[in-house]
PDB file of C-alpha atoms and ligand atoms in Angstrom:
ATOM      1  CA  MET A   1      -0.088  -0.099   0.019  1.00 86.00           C
ATOM      2  CA  ASN A   2       1.438   3.309  -0.791  1.00 94.00           C
ATOM      3  CA  LEU A   3       0.573   5.461   1.913  1.00 97.00           C
ATOM      4  CA  CYS A   4       1.425   8.636   0.197  1.00 96.00           C
ATOM      5  CA  ASP A   5      -0.847   8.062  -2.680  1.00 96.00           C
ATOM      6  CA  ILE A   6      -3.690  10.663  -2.334  1.00 96.00           C
ATOM      7  CA  ASP A   7      -6.512   7.997  -3.587  1.00 96.00           C
ATOM      8  CA  VAL A   8      -5.047   5.651  -0.606  1.00 96.00           C
ATOM      9  CA  ILE A   9      -5.210   8.302   1.897  1.00 97.00           C
ATOM     10  CA  ARG A  10      -8.689   9.571   1.043  1.00 96.00           C
ATOM     11  CA  THR A  11      -9.968   5.786   0.881  1.00 97.00           C
ATOM     12  CA  VAL A  12      -8.353   4.693   4.288  1.00 97.00           C
ATOM     13  CA  LEU A  13      -9.161   7.915   6.040  1.00 97.00           C
ATOM     14  CA  ALA A  14     -12.901   7.909   4.876  1.00 97.00           C
ATOM     15  CA  LYS A  15     -13.176   4.275   5.771  1.00 96.00           C
ATOM     16  CA  HIS A  16     -12.334   5.301   9.450  1.00 97.00           C
ATOM     17  CA  GLY A  17     -14.268   8.540   9.271  1.00 97.00           C
ATOM     18  CA  PHE A  18     -11.263  10.433   9.970  1.00 97.00           C
ATOM     19  CA  HIS A  19     -11.100  14.380   9.408  1.00 96.00           C
ATOM     20  CA  PHE A  20      -7.904  16.198   9.233  1.00 96.00           C
ATOM     21  CA  SER A  21      -7.557  18.626  12.393  1.00 96.00           C
ATOM     22  CA  LYS A  22      -5.942  22.036  11.655  1.00 94.00           C
ATOM     23  CA  SER A  23      -5.325  22.599  15.243  1.00 95.00           C
ATOM     24  CA  LEU A  24      -3.306  19.279  15.448  1.00 97.00           C
ATOM     25  CA  GLY A  25      -0.893  20.590  12.571  1.00 96.00           C
ATOM     26  CA  GLN A  26      -2.073  17.365  10.181  1.00 97.00           C
ATOM     27  CA  ASN A  27      -0.656  17.983   6.925  1.00 97.00           C
ATOM     28  CA  PHE A  28       0.295  14.525   5.485  1.00 98.00           C
ATOM     29  CA  LEU A  29       2.812  13.571   2.902  1.00 98.00           C
ATOM     30  CA  THR A  30       1.860  12.831  -0.509  1.00 97.00           C
ATOM     31  CA  ASP A  31       4.963  12.102  -2.160  1.00 97.00           C
ATOM     32  CA  VAL A  32       6.807   9.023  -1.229  1.00 97.00           C
ATOM     33  CA  SER A  33      10.208   9.903  -2.177  1.00 97.00           C
ATOM     34  CA  VAL A  34      10.170  12.335   0.779  1.00 98.00           C
ATOM     35  CA  PRO A  35       9.639   9.829   3.782  1.00 98.00           C
ATOM     36  CA  GLN A  36      12.196   7.463   1.929  1.00 98.00           C
ATOM     37  CA  ARG A  37      14.838  10.193   1.769  1.00 98.00           C
ATOM     38  CA  ILE A  38      14.113  11.021   5.425  1.00 98.00           C
ATOM     39  CA  ALA A  39      14.421   7.389   6.674  1.00 98.00           C
ATOM     40  CA  ALA A  40      17.568   6.976   4.684  1.00 98.00           C
ATOM     41  CA  MET A  41      19.119  10.065   5.999  1.00 98.00           C
ATOM     42  CA  SER A  42      17.987   9.778   9.604  1.00 98.00           C
ATOM     43  CA  GLY A  43      20.556   7.168  10.904  1.00 98.00           C
ATOM     44  CA  ALA A  44      17.727   4.806  11.776  1.00 98.00           C
ATOM     45  CA  ALA A  45      19.391   1.941  10.065  1.00 97.00           C
ATOM     46  CA  GLU A  46      22.776   2.443  11.967  1.00 97.00           C
ATOM     47  CA  ALA A  47      21.157   3.096  15.184  1.00 96.00           C
ATOM     48  CA  GLY A  48      18.537   0.507  14.870  1.00 96.00           C
ATOM     49  CA  SER A  49      15.915   2.128  17.140  1.00 98.00           C
ATOM     50  CA  VAL A  50      13.784   5.219  16.313  1.00 98.00           C
ATOM     51  CA  VAL A  51      11.154   7.266  18.017  1.00 98.00           C
ATOM     52  CA  GLU A  52       8.899   9.121  15.859  1.00 98.00           C
ATOM     53  CA  VAL A  53       6.631  12.029  16.561  1.00 98.00           C
ATOM     54  CA  GLY A  54       3.314  12.147  14.919  1.00 98.00           C
ATOM     55  CA  PRO A  55       3.182   9.319  12.538  1.00 98.00           C
ATOM     56  CA  GLY A  56      -0.275  10.376  11.116  1.00 98.00           C
ATOM     57  CA  MET A  57      -1.415   7.533   8.821  1.00 97.00           C
ATOM     58  CA  GLY A  58       2.262   6.103   9.033  1.00 98.00           C
ATOM     59  CA  CYS A  59       3.864   6.844   5.635  1.00 98.00           C
ATOM     60  CA  LEU A  60       6.998   7.658   7.205  1.00 98.00           C
ATOM     61  CA  THR A  61       6.690   5.197  10.029  1.00 98.00           C
ATOM     62  CA  ALA A  62       6.289   2.557   7.283  1.00 98.00           C
ATOM     63  CA  GLU A  63       9.620   3.598   5.646  1.00 98.00           C
ATOM     64  CA  LEU A  64      11.476   3.578   9.111  1.00 98.00           C
ATOM     65  CA  CYS A  65      10.323   0.093   9.842  1.00 98.00           C
ATOM     66  CA  ARG A  66      11.884  -0.918   6.698  1.00 97.00           C
ATOM     67  CA  VAL A  67      15.196   0.295   7.780  1.00 98.00           C
ATOM     68  CA  ALA A  68      15.488   0.179  11.434  1.00 98.00           C
ATOM     69  CA  GLY A  69      15.168  -2.751  13.912  1.00 97.00           C
ATOM     70  CA  ARG A  70      12.302  -1.098  16.189  1.00 98.00           C
ATOM     71  CA  VAL A  71      10.235   2.054  15.763  1.00 98.00           C
ATOM     72  CA  VAL A  72       8.116   3.454  18.529  1.00 98.00           C
ATOM     73  CA  ALA A  73       6.136   6.204  17.390  1.00 98.00           C
ATOM     74  CA  VAL A  74       4.082   8.945  19.728  1.00 98.00           C
ATOM     75  CA  GLU A  75       0.683  10.255  18.049  1.00 98.00           C
ATOM     76  CA  LEU A  76      -1.663  12.338  20.072  1.00 98.00           C
ATOM     77  CA  ASP A  77      -4.647  11.988  18.136  1.00 98.00           C
ATOM     78  CA  ARG A  78      -6.498   8.745  19.269  1.00 98.00           C
ATOM     79  CA  ALA A  79      -8.486   8.733  16.004  1.00 97.00           C
ATOM     80  CA  LEU A  80      -5.489   7.768  14.210  1.00 98.00           C
ATOM     81  CA  LEU A  81      -4.774   4.520  16.213  1.00 98.00           C
ATOM     82  CA  PRO A  82      -7.041   2.292  14.289  1.00 98.00           C
ATOM     83  CA  VAL A  83      -5.918   3.988  10.848  1.00 98.00           C
ATOM     84  CA  LEU A  84      -2.236   3.162  11.959  1.00 98.00           C
ATOM     85  CA  ASP A  85      -3.338  -0.848  12.992  1.00 97.00           C
ATOM     86  CA  GLU A  86      -4.634  -1.136   9.208  1.00 97.00           C
ATOM     87  CA  THR A  87      -1.979   0.735   7.538  1.00 98.00           C
ATOM     88  CA  LEU A  88       1.146  -0.671   9.389  1.00 98.00           C
ATOM     89  CA  ALA A  89      -0.332  -4.239   9.768  1.00 97.00           C
ATOM     90  CA  GLU A  90       2.572  -5.593   7.819  1.00 97.00           C
ATOM     91  CA  PHE A  91       5.171  -4.551  10.322  1.00 98.00           C
ATOM     92  CA  ASP A  92       5.867  -6.463  13.658  1.00 97.00           C
ATOM     93  CA  ASN A  93       8.526  -3.840  14.723  1.00 98.00           C
ATOM     94  CA  PHE A  94       6.202  -1.135  15.404  1.00 97.00           C
ATOM     95  CA  GLU A  95       4.503   0.261  18.254  1.00 97.00           C
ATOM     96  CA  VAL A  96       2.351   3.297  18.926  1.00 98.00           C
ATOM     97  CA  VAL A  97       2.423   5.303  22.240  1.00 98.00           C
ATOM     98  CA  GLN A  98      -0.770   7.557  22.465  1.00 98.00           C
ATOM     99  CA  GLY A  99       0.095  10.990  24.109  1.00 98.00           C
ATOM    100  CA  ASP A 100       1.347  14.352  23.517  1.00 98.00           C
ATOM    101  CA  VAL A 101       5.089  14.532  22.992  1.00 98.00           C
ATOM    102  CA  LEU A 102       5.523  17.676  24.842  1.00 98.00           C
ATOM    103  CA  ALA A 103       4.016  16.112  28.182  1.00 98.00           C
ATOM    104  CA  LEU A 104       6.139  12.515  27.610  1.00 98.00           C
ATOM    105  CA  ASP A 105       9.556  11.784  29.470  1.00 98.00           C
ATOM    106  CA  LEU A 106      11.382  11.203  26.278  1.00 98.00           C
ATOM    107  CA  ALA A 107      14.379  10.059  28.021  1.00 98.00           C
ATOM    108  CA  ALA A 108      12.422   7.592  30.296  1.00 98.00           C
ATOM    109  CA  LEU A 109      10.249   6.364  27.237  1.00 98.00           C
ATOM    110  CA  CYS A 110      13.745   5.465  25.232  1.00 98.00           C
ATOM    111  CA  LYS A 111      15.115   3.735  28.348  1.00 98.00           C
ATOM    112  CA  GLU A 112      11.800   1.618  28.549  1.00 97.00           C
ATOM    113  CA  LYS A 113      11.418   0.829  24.851  1.00 97.00           C
ATOM    114  CA  PHE A 114      15.073   0.334  23.931  1.00 97.00           C
ATOM    115  CA  GLY A 115      17.369   0.144  27.224  1.00 96.00           C
ATOM    116  CA  ASP A 116      20.687   1.585  26.610  1.00 93.00           C
ATOM    117  CA  GLY A 117      20.735   1.170  22.850  1.00 92.00           C
ATOM    118  CA  ARG A 118      21.422   4.105  20.402  1.00 96.00           C
ATOM    119  CA  VAL A 119      18.136   5.867  19.356  1.00 98.00           C
ATOM    120  CA  VAL A 120      17.279   8.410  16.725  1.00 98.00           C
ATOM    121  CA  ALA A 121      14.342  10.621  16.463  1.00 98.00           C
ATOM    122  CA  CYS A 122      12.422  11.468  13.491  1.00 98.00           C
ATOM    123  CA  ALA A 123       9.368  13.419  12.508  1.00 98.00           C
ATOM    124  CA  ASN A 124       7.245  15.492  10.066  1.00 98.00           C
ATOM    125  CA  LEU A 125       6.616  18.009  12.915  1.00 98.00           C
ATOM    126  CA  PRO A 126       3.146  19.569  13.298  1.00 97.00           C
ATOM    127  CA  TYR A 127       3.655  23.414  12.779  1.00 93.00           C
ATOM    128  CA  TYR A 128       2.174  24.577  15.982  1.00 95.00           C
ATOM    129  CA  ILE A 129       4.745  22.440  18.427  1.00 97.00           C
ATOM    130  CA  THR A 130       7.943  22.984  16.363  1.00 97.00           C
ATOM    131  CA  THR A 131       9.961  25.042  18.746  1.00 97.00           C
ATOM    132  CA  PRO A 132       8.769  23.261  22.041  1.00 98.00           C
ATOM    133  CA  ALA A 133       8.972  19.632  20.193  1.00 98.00           C
ATOM    134  CA  ILE A 134      12.678  20.372  19.100  1.00 98.00           C
ATOM    135  CA  THR A 135      13.622  21.749  22.276  1.00 98.00           C
ATOM    136  CA  ALA A 136      12.003  18.578  24.153  1.00 98.00           C
ATOM    137  CA  LEU A 137      14.106  16.303  21.653  1.00 98.00           C
ATOM    138  CA  LEU A 138      17.393  18.090  22.511  1.00 97.00           C
ATOM    139  CA  ASP A 139      16.673  18.355  26.084  1.00 96.00           C
ATOM    140  CA  SER A 140      16.064  14.724  26.585  1.00 97.00           C
ATOM    141  CA  ARG A 141      19.675  13.862  25.578  1.00 96.00           C
ATOM    142  CA  ALA A 142      18.191  10.554  24.449  1.00 97.00           C
ATOM    143  CA  PHE A 143      18.899  10.733  20.556  1.00 98.00           C
ATOM    144  CA  ASP A 144      22.070  10.392  18.528  1.00 97.00           C
ATOM    145  CA  GLN A 145      20.563  12.328  15.679  1.00 98.00           C
ATOM    146  CA  ILE A 146      17.224  14.241  15.305  1.00 98.00           C
ATOM    147  CA  THR A 147      15.756  14.459  11.645  1.00 98.00           C
ATOM    148  CA  VAL A 148      12.644  16.717  11.318  1.00 98.00           C
ATOM    149  CA  MET A 149      10.583  18.282   8.715  1.00 98.00           C
ATOM    150  CA  VAL A 150       9.711  21.844   9.780  1.00 98.00           C
ATOM    151  CA  GLN A 151       8.405  24.923   8.247  1.00 97.00           C
ATOM    152  CA  LYS A 152      11.504  26.006   5.957  1.00 98.00           C
ATOM    153  CA  GLU A 153      11.809  29.605   7.407  1.00 97.00           C
ATOM    154  CA  VAL A 154      12.142  27.840  10.986  1.00 97.00           C
ATOM    155  CA  ALA A 155      14.805  25.647   9.375  1.00 98.00           C
ATOM    156  CA  GLN A 156      16.750  28.532   8.161  1.00 98.00           C
ATOM    157  CA  ARG A 157      16.227  30.280  11.451  1.00 98.00           C
ATOM    158  CA  ILE A 158      17.769  27.394  13.381  1.00 98.00           C
ATOM    159  CA  CYS A 159      20.748  27.118  10.959  1.00 98.00           C
ATOM    160  CA  ALA A 160      21.243  30.786  10.586  1.00 98.00           C
ATOM    161  CA  ALA A 161      24.740  32.601  10.923  1.00 98.00           C
ATOM    162  CA  PRO A 162      25.278  35.679  13.166  1.00 97.00           C
ATOM    163  CA  GLY A 163      24.540  38.995  11.268  1.00 95.00           C
ATOM    164  CA  THR A 164      21.824  37.538   9.357  1.00 96.00           C
ATOM    165  CA  ALA A 165      17.865  38.418   9.551  1.00 95.00           C
ATOM    166  CA  ALA A 166      17.288  34.884  10.386  1.00 97.00           C
ATOM    167  CA  TYR A 167      19.683  34.486  13.070  1.00 97.00           C
ATOM    168  CA  SER A 168      17.605  34.597  16.750  1.00 97.00           C
ATOM    169  CA  ALA A 169      17.749  33.227  20.220  1.00 97.00           C
ATOM    170  CA  PHE A 170      16.532  29.760  18.853  1.00 97.00           C
ATOM    171  CA  SER A 171      19.307  29.645  16.496  1.00 98.00           C
ATOM    172  CA  ILE A 172      21.816  30.031  19.273  1.00 98.00           C
ATOM    173  CA  TYR A 173      19.782  27.715  21.694  1.00 98.00           C
ATOM    174  CA  VAL A 174      19.988  24.977  19.060  1.00 98.00           C
ATOM    175  CA  GLN A 175      23.557  25.526  17.917  1.00 98.00           C
ATOM    176  CA  TYR A 176      24.729  25.541  21.490  1.00 98.00           C
ATOM    177  CA  ARG A 177      23.383  22.000  21.769  1.00 97.00           C
ATOM    178  CA  ALA A 178      23.814  20.371  18.191  1.00 98.00           C
ATOM    179  CA  ALA A 179      25.188  20.639  14.723  1.00 98.00           C
ATOM    180  CA  ALA A 180      22.297  21.765  12.536  1.00 98.00           C
ATOM    181  CA  GLU A 181      21.941  21.409   8.703  1.00 98.00           C
ATOM    182  CA  ILE A 182      19.122  21.655   6.279  1.00 98.00           C
ATOM    183  CA  LEU A 183      19.239  18.224   4.047  1.00 98.00           C
ATOM    184  CA  PHE A 184      16.434  19.370   1.559  1.00 98.00           C
ATOM    185  CA  ASP A 185      13.608  21.373   0.804  1.00 98.00           C
ATOM    186  CA  VAL A 186       9.885  20.203   0.679  1.00 98.00           C
ATOM    187  CA  PRO A 187       7.429  22.376  -1.388  1.00 98.00           C
ATOM    188  CA  ALA A 188       4.249  22.715   0.199  1.00 98.00           C
ATOM    189  CA  ASP A 189       2.363  20.811  -2.690  1.00 97.00           C
ATOM    190  CA  CYS A 190       3.777  17.408  -1.269  1.00 97.00           C
ATOM    191  CA  PHE A 191       1.034  17.618   1.656  1.00 97.00           C
ATOM    192  CA  VAL A 192      -2.609  17.042   1.984  1.00 97.00           C
ATOM    193  CA  PRO A 193      -4.236  19.538   2.984  1.00 96.00           C
ATOM    194  CA  ARG A 194      -1.608  21.980   1.341  1.00 96.00           C
ATOM    195  CA  PRO A 195       0.084  24.206   3.890  1.00 96.00           C
ATOM    196  CA  LYS A 196       0.620  27.876   3.293  1.00 94.00           C
ATOM    197  CA  VAL A 197       4.226  27.472   3.602  1.00 96.00           C
ATOM    198  CA  ASP A 198       6.992  25.407   2.296  1.00 98.00           C
ATOM    199  CA  SER A 199       9.006  22.956   4.589  1.00 98.00           C
ATOM    200  CA  ALA A 200      12.774  21.622   5.000  1.00 98.00           C
ATOM    201  CA  VAL A 201      14.101  18.627   6.447  1.00 98.00           C
ATOM    202  CA  LEU A 202      16.707  19.539   9.354  1.00 98.00           C
ATOM    203  CA  ARG A 203      19.464  17.277  10.662  1.00 98.00           C
ATOM    204  CA  LEU A 204      20.488  18.106  14.273  1.00 98.00           C
ATOM    205  CA  THR A 205      23.446  15.905  15.680  1.00 98.00           C
ATOM    206  CA  PRO A 206      23.500  16.413  19.571  1.00 98.00           C
ATOM    207  CA  LEU A 207      26.838  17.611  20.648  1.00 97.00           C
ATOM    208  CA  ALA A 208      28.642  15.699  23.436  1.00 95.00           C
ATOM    209  CA  GLN A 209      29.724  19.076  24.931  1.00 95.00           C
ATOM    210  CA  PRO A 210      28.234  22.301  24.108  1.00 97.00           C
ATOM    211  CA  ALA A 211      29.410  24.168  21.105  1.00 98.00           C
ATOM    212  CA  VAL A 212      31.039  26.904  23.345  1.00 98.00           C
ATOM    213  CA  GLU A 213      32.286  26.494  26.894  1.00 97.00           C
ATOM    214  CA  THR A 214      30.559  29.051  29.416  1.00 96.00           C
ATOM    215  CA  GLN A 215      30.898  29.432  33.400  1.00 94.00           C
ATOM    216  CA  ASP A 216      27.537  30.079  33.889  1.00 95.00           C
ATOM    217  CA  GLU A 217      25.041  28.785  31.025  1.00 96.00           C
ATOM    218  CA  LYS A 218      21.933  30.412  32.799  1.00 96.00           C
ATOM    219  CA  LEU A 219      23.741  33.842  32.321  1.00 97.00           C
ATOM    220  CA  PHE A 220      24.741  33.020  29.094  1.00 98.00           C
ATOM    221  CA  PHE A 221      21.160  32.379  27.894  1.00 97.00           C
ATOM    222  CA  SER A 222      19.565  35.131  29.868  1.00 97.00           C
ATOM    223  CA  LEU A 223      22.118  37.747  27.895  1.00 97.00           C
ATOM    224  CA  VAL A 224      20.956  36.019  24.507  1.00 98.00           C
ATOM    225  CA  ARG A 225      17.347  36.359  25.451  1.00 97.00           C
ATOM    226  CA  ALA A 226      17.751  39.921  26.364  1.00 97.00           C
ATOM    227  CA  ALA A 227      19.681  40.639  23.247  1.00 97.00           C
ATOM    228  CA  PHE A 228      16.982  39.314  20.837  1.00 97.00           C
ATOM    229  CA  ASN A 229      14.095  40.587  22.708  1.00 95.00           C
ATOM    230  CA  MET A 230      15.267  43.971  21.552  1.00 92.00           C
ATOM    231  CA  ARG A 231      17.158  43.009  18.619  1.00 87.00           C
ATOM    232  CA  ARG A 232      16.954  46.409  16.879  1.00 89.00           C
ATOM    233  CA  LYS A 233      18.923  47.955  19.887  1.00 94.00           C
ATOM    234  CA  THR A 234      22.610  48.237  20.695  1.00 96.00           C
ATOM    235  CA  LEU A 235      23.752  45.578  22.980  1.00 97.00           C
ATOM    236  CA  VAL A 236      24.628  48.044  25.467  1.00 97.00           C
ATOM    237  CA  ASN A 237      20.720  49.049  25.731  1.00 96.00           C
ATOM    238  CA  ALA A 238      19.229  45.649  25.264  1.00 97.00           C
ATOM    239  CA  LEU A 239      21.370  44.057  28.182  1.00 97.00           C
ATOM    240  CA  GLY A 240      19.887  46.896  30.492  1.00 96.00           C
ATOM    241  CA  PRO A 241      17.119  44.648  31.758  1.00 95.00           C
ATOM    242  CA  VAL A 242      19.344  41.972  32.894  1.00 95.00           C
ATOM    243  CA  LEU A 243      22.581  43.856  34.029  1.00 96.00           C
ATOM    244  CA  GLY A 244      21.582  47.548  34.322  1.00 93.00           C
ATOM    245  CA  ASP A 245      20.745  47.495  37.845  1.00 93.00           C
ATOM    246  CA  ARG A 246      23.899  45.977  38.919  1.00 92.00           C
ATOM    247  CA  LEU A 247      26.486  47.353  36.343  1.00 94.00           C
ATOM    248  CA  GLY A 248      24.685  50.548  35.277  1.00 94.00           C
ATOM    249  CA  LYS A 249      24.912  51.506  31.590  1.00 95.00           C
ATOM    250  CA  ASP A 250      28.618  52.489  31.801  1.00 96.00           C
ATOM    251  CA  GLY A 251      29.602  49.209  33.256  1.00 96.00           C
ATOM    252  CA  ILE A 252      27.815  47.224  30.491  1.00 97.00           C
ATOM    253  CA  ALA A 253      29.561  49.448  27.867  1.00 97.00           C
ATOM    254  CA  ALA A 254      32.975  48.559  29.780  1.00 96.00           C
ATOM    255  CA  LEU A 255      32.016  45.111  29.765  1.00 96.00           C
ATOM    256  CA  ILE A 256      31.272  44.805  25.903  1.00 97.00           C
ATOM    257  CA  GLU A 257      34.396  46.571  25.255  1.00 97.00           C
ATOM    258  CA  SER A 258      36.572  44.274  27.773  1.00 96.00           C
ATOM    259  CA  VAL A 259      35.779  41.237  25.422  1.00 97.00           C
ATOM    260  CA  GLY A 260      36.761  43.203  22.206  1.00 96.00           C
ATOM    261  CA  LEU A 261      33.463  44.310  20.986  1.00 97.00           C
ATOM    262  CA  ASP A 262      32.433  47.521  19.509  1.00 96.00           C
ATOM    263  CA  VAL A 263      30.140  49.300  22.073  1.00 95.00           C
ATOM    264  CA  ARG A 264      27.816  50.270  19.329  1.00 95.00           C
ATOM    265  CA  VAL A 265      27.296  46.642  18.429  1.00 96.00           C
ATOM    266  CA  ARG A 266      23.939  44.716  18.021  1.00 96.00           C
ATOM    267  CA  GLY A 267      23.383  41.411  19.674  1.00 96.00           C
ATOM    268  CA  GLU A 268      22.551  39.996  16.198  1.00 96.00           C
ATOM    269  CA  ARG A 269      26.133  40.148  15.224  1.00 96.00           C
ATOM    270  CA  LEU A 270      27.534  37.988  18.149  1.00 97.00           C
ATOM    271  CA  SER A 271      28.559  34.659  17.690  1.00 98.00           C
ATOM    272  CA  LEU A 272      27.942  31.700  20.371  1.00 98.00           C
ATOM    273  CA  ALA A 273      31.761  32.277  21.135  1.00 98.00           C
ATOM    274  CA  ASP A 274      31.248  36.139  21.681  1.00 98.00           C
ATOM    275  CA  TYR A 275      28.173  35.446  24.074  1.00 98.00           C
ATOM    276  CA  ALA A 276      30.130  32.876  25.975  1.00 98.00           C
ATOM    277  CA  ARG A 277      32.998  35.437  26.369  1.00 97.00           C
ATOM    278  CA  LEU A 278      30.613  38.247  27.359  1.00 98.00           C
ATOM    279  CA  ALA A 279      28.769  36.000  29.835  1.00 97.00           C
ATOM    280  CA  ASP A 280      31.941  34.785  31.325  1.00 97.00           C
ATOM    281  CA  ALA A 281      33.106  38.466  31.853  1.00 97.00           C
ATOM    282  CA  ALA A 282      29.786  39.426  33.240  1.00 96.00           C
ATOM    283  CA  ALA A 283      30.017  36.575  35.604  1.00 96.00           C
ATOM    284  CA  ALA A 284      33.470  37.745  36.791  1.00 95.00           C
ATOM    285  CA  LYS A 285      32.289  41.301  37.193  1.00 93.00           C
ATOM    286  CA  LEU A 286      29.177  40.312  39.039  1.00 91.00           C
ATOM    287  CA  ALA A 287      31.053  38.354  41.457  1.00 91.00           C
ATOM    288  CA  GLN A 288      33.356  41.258  42.271  1.00 86.00           C
ATOM    289  CA  ARG A 289      30.527  43.190  43.506  1.00 74.00           C
TER     290      ARG A 289
HETATM  291  N1  SAM B   1       4.015  11.715   9.823  1.00 86.85           N
HETATM  292  C1  SAM B   1       2.707  12.083   9.037  1.00 86.85           C
HETATM  293  C2  SAM B   1       3.305  12.355   7.714  1.00 86.85           C
HETATM  294  O1  SAM B   1       4.404  12.679   7.516  1.00 86.85           O
HETATM  295  O2  SAM B   1       2.320  12.319   6.775  1.00 86.85           O
HETATM  296  C3  SAM B   1       2.066  13.105   9.749  1.00 86.85           C
HETATM  297  C4  SAM B   1       2.525  14.350   9.975  1.00 86.85           C
HETATM  298  S1  SAM B   1       1.578  15.628  10.689  1.00 86.85           S
HETATM  299  C5  SAM B   1       2.479  17.181   9.956  1.00 86.85           C
HETATM  300  C6  SAM B   1       1.877  15.851  12.357  1.00 86.85           C
HETATM  301  C7  SAM B   1       1.233  14.359  13.110  1.00 86.85           C
HETATM  302  O3  SAM B   1       1.576  15.011  14.380  1.00 86.85           O
HETATM  303  C8  SAM B   1      -0.214  14.419  12.957  1.00 86.85           C
HETATM  304  O4  SAM B   1      -0.344  13.120  13.107  1.00 86.85           O
HETATM  305  C9  SAM B   1      -0.779  14.770  14.378  1.00 86.85           C
HETATM  306  O5  SAM B   1      -1.927  14.275  14.778  1.00 86.85           O
HETATM  307  C10 SAM B   1       0.452  14.715  15.363  1.00 86.85           C
HETATM  308  N2  SAM B   1       0.472  15.573  16.582  1.00 86.85           N
HETATM  309  C11 SAM B   1       0.162  16.817  16.570  1.00 86.85           C
HETATM  310  N3  SAM B   1       0.522  17.141  18.008  1.00 86.85           N
HETATM  311  C12 SAM B   1       1.063  16.057  18.525  1.00 86.85           C
HETATM  312  C13 SAM B   1       1.631  16.235  19.845  1.00 86.85           C
HETATM  313  N4  SAM B   1       1.556  17.025  20.779  1.00 86.85           N
HETATM  314  N5  SAM B   1       2.293  15.045  20.221  1.00 86.85           N
HETATM  315  C14 SAM B   1       2.435  14.000  19.406  1.00 86.85           C
HETATM  316  N6  SAM B   1       1.681  14.070  17.906  1.00 86.85           N
HETATM  317  C15 SAM B   1       1.101  15.158  17.632  1.00 86.85           C
END
């Protein structure tokens, strides 16, 4: 059964009385080469075990079942469970866990299902939870590789370099934890219903150590957040809400200059290494007070 064939999708879903839910981000793939490429590039064959988020009616799941030893898929919508029973009946290495991926303890799920073995994560993510789902997958520290389809713009934002319009606090969060690369683009007409935006497949390879070393991770991220909360302002002004009461504006300016940056710089130009140096210098200054 080609689970990406539009006639198959319509027939199976009609038989189960299933209707797409916009609020659950249900856009199913209609081009079988896409899940095949994702499965081939996901590291599933090498790792052996896969957690999939949002199997829908199982087109990506089927491709993962073909290359991996075992696939556990987390699906929120109960109405899809009888659909998956039918569409994945030929596979005995698949299991569905009904639940919200954001509410699950993913590390505990992996431990329970796969013991200490290597696991990769894979998904055509529902748009409405892209950021929290990627955060949860990274925070779990349970996966060797995370291969997810997301809105193209989000993929570009995640991989963006300093000084570009797409560079954001989330770029820094992800790049601190993982190597990020866009594998390929997927146009909007590869889905039913057709979304308004194009997608891209993103590969995240979690790093054993963060990309940069910093003495105080909490301070590092609070400086990053403050800088991007007011990204049109200079860094001196943007850091006011975090450091102003303790260092004053002149103190913040001195801090910025002490790490070799121009006092007129905007936060969007700083690399992860710049933020790490800034956070370490700020921690040292605050400790003296
Ligand atoms: N994998 C299928 C495909 O590629 O055709 C479906 C992908 S569709 C974009 C997203 C899937 O995620 C849907 O099946 C939806 O019901 C499911 N979903 C939505 N929110 C979820 C959540 N919080 N936890 C787990 N699954 C969720």
